[in-house]
Short mmCIF file of C-alpha atoms in Angstrom, two decimals:
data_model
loop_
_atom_site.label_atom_id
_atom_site.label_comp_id
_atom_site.label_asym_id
_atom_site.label_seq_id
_atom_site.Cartn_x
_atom_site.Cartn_y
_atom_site.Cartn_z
CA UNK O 1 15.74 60.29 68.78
CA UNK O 2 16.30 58.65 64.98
CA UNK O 3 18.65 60.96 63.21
CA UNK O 4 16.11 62.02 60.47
CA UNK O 5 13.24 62.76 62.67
CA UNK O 6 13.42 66.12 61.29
CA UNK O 7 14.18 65.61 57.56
CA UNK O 8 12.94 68.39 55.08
CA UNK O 9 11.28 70.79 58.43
CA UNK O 10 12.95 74.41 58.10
CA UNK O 11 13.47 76.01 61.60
CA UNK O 12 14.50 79.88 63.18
CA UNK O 13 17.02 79.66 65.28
CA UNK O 14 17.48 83.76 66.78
CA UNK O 15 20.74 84.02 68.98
CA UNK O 16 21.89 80.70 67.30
CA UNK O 17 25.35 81.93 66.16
CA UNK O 18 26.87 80.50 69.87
CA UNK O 19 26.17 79.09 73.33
CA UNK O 20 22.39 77.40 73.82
CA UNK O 21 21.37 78.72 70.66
CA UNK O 22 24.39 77.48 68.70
CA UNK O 23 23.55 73.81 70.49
CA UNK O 24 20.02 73.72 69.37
CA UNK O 25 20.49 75.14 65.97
CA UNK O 26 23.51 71.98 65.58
CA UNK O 27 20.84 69.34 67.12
CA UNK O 28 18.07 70.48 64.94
CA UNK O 29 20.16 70.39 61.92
CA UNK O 30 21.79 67.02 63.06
CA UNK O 31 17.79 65.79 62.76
CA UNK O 32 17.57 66.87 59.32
CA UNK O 33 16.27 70.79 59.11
CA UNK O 34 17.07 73.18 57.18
CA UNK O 35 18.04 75.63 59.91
CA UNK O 36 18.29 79.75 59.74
CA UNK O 37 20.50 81.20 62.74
CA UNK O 38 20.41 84.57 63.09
CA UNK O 39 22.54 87.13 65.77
CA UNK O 40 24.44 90.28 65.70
CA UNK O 41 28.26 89.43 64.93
CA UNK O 42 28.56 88.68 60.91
CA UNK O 43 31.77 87.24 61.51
CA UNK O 44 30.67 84.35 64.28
CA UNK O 45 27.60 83.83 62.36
CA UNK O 46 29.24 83.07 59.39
CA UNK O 47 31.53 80.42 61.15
CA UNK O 48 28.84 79.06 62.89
CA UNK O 49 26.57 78.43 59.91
CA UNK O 50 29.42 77.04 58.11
CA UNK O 51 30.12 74.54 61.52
CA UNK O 52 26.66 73.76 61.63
CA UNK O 53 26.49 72.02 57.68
CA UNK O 54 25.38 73.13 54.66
CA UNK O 55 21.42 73.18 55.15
CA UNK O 56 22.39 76.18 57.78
CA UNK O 57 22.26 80.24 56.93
CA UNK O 58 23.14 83.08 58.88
CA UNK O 59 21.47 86.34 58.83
CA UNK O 60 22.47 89.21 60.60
CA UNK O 61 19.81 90.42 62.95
CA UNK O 62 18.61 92.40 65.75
CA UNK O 63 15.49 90.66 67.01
CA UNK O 64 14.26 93.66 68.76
CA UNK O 65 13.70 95.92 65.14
CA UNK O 66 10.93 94.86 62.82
CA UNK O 67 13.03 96.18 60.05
CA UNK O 68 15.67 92.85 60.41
CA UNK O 69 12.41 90.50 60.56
CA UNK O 70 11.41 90.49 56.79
CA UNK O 71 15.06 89.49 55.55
CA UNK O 72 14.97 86.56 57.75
CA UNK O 73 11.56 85.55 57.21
CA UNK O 74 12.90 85.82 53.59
CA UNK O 75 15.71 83.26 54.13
CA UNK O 76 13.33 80.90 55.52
CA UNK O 77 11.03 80.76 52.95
CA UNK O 78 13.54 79.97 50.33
CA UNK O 79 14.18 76.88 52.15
CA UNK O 80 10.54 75.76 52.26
CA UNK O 81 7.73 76.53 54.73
CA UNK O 82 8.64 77.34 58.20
CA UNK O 83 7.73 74.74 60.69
CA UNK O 84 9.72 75.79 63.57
CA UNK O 85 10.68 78.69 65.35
CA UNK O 86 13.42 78.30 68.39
CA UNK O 87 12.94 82.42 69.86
CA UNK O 88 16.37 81.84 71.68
CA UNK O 89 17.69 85.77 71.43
CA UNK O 90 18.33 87.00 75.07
CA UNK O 91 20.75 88.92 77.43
CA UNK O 92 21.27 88.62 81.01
CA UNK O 93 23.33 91.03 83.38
CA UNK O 94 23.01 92.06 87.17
CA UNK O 95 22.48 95.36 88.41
CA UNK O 96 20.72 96.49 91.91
CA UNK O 97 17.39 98.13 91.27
CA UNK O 98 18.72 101.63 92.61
CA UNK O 99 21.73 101.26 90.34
CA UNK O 100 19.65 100.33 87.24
CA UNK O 101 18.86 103.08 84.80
CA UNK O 102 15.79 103.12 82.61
CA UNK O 103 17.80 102.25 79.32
CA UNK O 104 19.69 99.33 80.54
CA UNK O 105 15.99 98.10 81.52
CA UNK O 106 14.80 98.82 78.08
CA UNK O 107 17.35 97.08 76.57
CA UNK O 108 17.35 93.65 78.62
CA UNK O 109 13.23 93.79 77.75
CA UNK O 110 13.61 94.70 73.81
CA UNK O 111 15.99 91.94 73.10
CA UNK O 112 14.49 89.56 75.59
CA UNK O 113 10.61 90.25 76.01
CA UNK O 114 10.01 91.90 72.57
CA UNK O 115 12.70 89.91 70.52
CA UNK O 116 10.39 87.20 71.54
CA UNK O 117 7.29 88.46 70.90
CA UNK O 118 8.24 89.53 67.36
CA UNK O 119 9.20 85.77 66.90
CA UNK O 120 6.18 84.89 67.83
CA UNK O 121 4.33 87.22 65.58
CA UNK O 122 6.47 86.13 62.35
CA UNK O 123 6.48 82.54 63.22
CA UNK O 124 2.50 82.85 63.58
CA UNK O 125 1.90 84.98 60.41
CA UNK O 126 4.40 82.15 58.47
CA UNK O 127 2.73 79.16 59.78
CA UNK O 128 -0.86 80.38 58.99
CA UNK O 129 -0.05 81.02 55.72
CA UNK O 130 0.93 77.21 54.54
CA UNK O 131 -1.93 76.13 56.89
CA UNK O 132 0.14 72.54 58.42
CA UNK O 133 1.08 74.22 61.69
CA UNK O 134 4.37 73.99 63.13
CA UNK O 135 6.34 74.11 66.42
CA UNK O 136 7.03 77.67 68.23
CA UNK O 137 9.61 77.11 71.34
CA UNK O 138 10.43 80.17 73.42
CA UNK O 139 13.89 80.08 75.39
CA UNK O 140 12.63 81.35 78.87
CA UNK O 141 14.28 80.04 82.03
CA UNK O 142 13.91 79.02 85.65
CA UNK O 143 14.46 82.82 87.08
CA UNK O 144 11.27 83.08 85.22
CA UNK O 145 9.91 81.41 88.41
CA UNK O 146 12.17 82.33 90.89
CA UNK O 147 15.04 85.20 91.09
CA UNK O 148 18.29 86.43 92.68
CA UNK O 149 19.11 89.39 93.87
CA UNK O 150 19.77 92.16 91.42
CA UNK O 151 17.80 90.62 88.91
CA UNK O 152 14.60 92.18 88.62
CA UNK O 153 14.46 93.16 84.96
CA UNK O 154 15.79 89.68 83.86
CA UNK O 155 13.32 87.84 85.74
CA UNK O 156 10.32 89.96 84.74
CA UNK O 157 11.73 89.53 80.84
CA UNK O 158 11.58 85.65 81.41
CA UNK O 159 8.03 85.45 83.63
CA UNK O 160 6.86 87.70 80.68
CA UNK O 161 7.88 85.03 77.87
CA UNK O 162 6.21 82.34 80.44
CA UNK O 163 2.84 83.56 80.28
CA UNK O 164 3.47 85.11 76.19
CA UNK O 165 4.33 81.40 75.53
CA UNK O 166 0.57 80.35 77.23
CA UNK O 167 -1.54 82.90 75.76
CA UNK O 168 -0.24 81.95 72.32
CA UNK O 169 -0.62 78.38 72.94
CA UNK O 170 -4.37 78.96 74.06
CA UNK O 171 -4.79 81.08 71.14
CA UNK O 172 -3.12 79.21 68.23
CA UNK O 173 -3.76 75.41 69.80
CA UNK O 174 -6.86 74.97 67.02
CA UNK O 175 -4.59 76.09 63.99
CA UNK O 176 -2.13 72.83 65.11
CA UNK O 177 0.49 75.59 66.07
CA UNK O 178 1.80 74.02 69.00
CA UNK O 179 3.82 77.21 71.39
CA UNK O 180 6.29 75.68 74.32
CA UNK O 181 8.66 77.42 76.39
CA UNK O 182 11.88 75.72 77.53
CA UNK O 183 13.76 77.00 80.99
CA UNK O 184 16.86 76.12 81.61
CA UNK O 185 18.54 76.03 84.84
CA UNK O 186 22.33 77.00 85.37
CA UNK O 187 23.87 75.55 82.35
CA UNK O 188 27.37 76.36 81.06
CA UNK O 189 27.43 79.51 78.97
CA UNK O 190 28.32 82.97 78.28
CA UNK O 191 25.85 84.38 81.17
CA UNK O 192 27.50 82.02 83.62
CA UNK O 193 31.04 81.79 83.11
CA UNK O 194 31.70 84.61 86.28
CA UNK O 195 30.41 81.67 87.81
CA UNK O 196 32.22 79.29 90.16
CA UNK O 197 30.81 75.79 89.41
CA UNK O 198 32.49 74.17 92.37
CA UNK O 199 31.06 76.14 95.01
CA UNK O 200 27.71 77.26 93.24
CA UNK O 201 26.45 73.87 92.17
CA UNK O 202 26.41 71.96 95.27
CA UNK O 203 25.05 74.73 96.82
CA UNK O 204 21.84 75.21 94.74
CA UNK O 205 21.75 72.35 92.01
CA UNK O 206 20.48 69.35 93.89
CA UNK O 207 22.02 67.00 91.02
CA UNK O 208 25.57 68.80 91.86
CA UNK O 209 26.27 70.22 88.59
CA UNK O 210 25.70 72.92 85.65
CA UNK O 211 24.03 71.62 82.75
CA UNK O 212 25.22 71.72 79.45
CA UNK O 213 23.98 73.23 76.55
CA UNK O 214 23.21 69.50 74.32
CA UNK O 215 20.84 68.85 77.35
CA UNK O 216 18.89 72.40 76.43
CA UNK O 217 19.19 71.21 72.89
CA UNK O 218 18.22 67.93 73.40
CA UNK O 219 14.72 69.33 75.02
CA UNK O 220 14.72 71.70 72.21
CA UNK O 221 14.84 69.23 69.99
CA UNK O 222 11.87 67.11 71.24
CA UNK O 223 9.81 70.08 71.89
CA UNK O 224 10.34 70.59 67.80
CA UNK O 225 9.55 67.26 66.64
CA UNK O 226 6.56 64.98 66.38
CA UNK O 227 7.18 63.16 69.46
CA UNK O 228 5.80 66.21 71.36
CA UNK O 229 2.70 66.46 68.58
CA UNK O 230 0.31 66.54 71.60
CA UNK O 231 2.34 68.84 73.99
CA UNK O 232 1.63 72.82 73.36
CA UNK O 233 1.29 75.53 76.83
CA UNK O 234 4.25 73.43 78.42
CA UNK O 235 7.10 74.64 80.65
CA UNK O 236 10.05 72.42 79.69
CA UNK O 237 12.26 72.88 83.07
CA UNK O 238 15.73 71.75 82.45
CA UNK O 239 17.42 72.73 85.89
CA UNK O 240 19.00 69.84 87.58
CA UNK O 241 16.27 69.54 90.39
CA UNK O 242 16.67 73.51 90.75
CA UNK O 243 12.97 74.64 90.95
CA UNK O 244 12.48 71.23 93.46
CA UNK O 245 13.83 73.26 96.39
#
């Protein structure tokens, strides 16, 4: 994809301060947006904006509060119009459905069922309001579709953002808001570093290997651009071959 391809766009990047979100925030700015990252930890933020280039910001944010949305929505706008949102934000953890307790649930769904709808909602709100639609990609994933034992509130978090992602696209389709959802597979990362490549690869992945996270951004990045101008209600699956089996 030509460098520039996305020269003068302004893009959301939530959980972009490291891992898959870091990657895409990097590729999209590498294309030419002006990119805002947000995440928890001022300090990695800060370093990671600063990695990323000078079109890059980092606000601090929780995406599950409304009350962090406005300053970032803010930070956006002084760049230009919004034209894409990347609602990356999520948490992933195992625990047996006897051992779970009704907070730990709440919390994997906030950050990664309602962190996504409220970047959704924002993204919507700012793209109607310049009237030239725009791109909205929500980071779902492959146990979206399938699961694992102990994983119940993680895969209902990521089926949820599935079907959020094609009810938006059905709704907003008219307005030239294009809504996709990207799923990765088992890609190198934070959530699967316990992981032992070696023996869990060949076992599941039929290509042999974890992904990496350029190969999420790379699909991130043509999901944002306007070689994808026709392509909205999409599941992006970026798994190796995983879902084949």
């Amino acid at each position: 994809m030509a460098s520039q391809d996305l020269a003068g766009k302004v893009a959301i990047v939530t959980g972009g301060t490291r891992g898959l979100g870091l990657a895409c925030a990097q590729s999209l700015a590498n294309a030419g947006a002006n990119v805002v990252i947000t995440g928890l930890n001022e300090e990695r933020g800060a370093a990671a904006a600063q990695s990323i280039g000078a079109s890059t910001r980092f606000v601090r944010q929780d995406v599950s509060k409304s009350d962090d949305w406005p300053a970032v929505m803010t930070a956006a706008a002084e760049l230009g119009d919004l034209d894409i949102m990347i609602a990356n934000a999520g948490i992933s953890n195992f625990i047996p459905i006897d051992q779970m307790d009704l907070q730990s649930f709440r919390t994997l769904m906030n950050i990664n069922l309602k962190g996504a709808f409220l970047s959704l909602k924002h993204a919507t709100q700012a793209m109607r309001s310049h009237g030239k639609g725009g791109s909205i990609i929500m980071m779902s994933s492959v146990m979206g579709r399938m699961s694992a034992p102990a994983n119940t509130h993680y895969s209902a978090s990521k089926a949820g953002v599935r079907l959020m992602m094609k009810a938006a696209a059905l709704e907003l389709g008219a307005e030239n808001i294009r809504v996709n959802a990207v799923l990765p597979g088992l890609i190198h990362s934070d959530m699967t570093a316990w992981l032992d490549e070696a023996e869990t690869a060949p076992a599941f992945v039929p290509v042999k290997r974890f992904g990496l996270a350029s190969e999420i951004a790379d699909t991130v990045l043509f999901a944002a651009s306007d070689r994808s101008k026709f392509m909205t209600g999409t599941e992006l699956v970026v798994d190796g071959g995983l879902l084949a089996r």
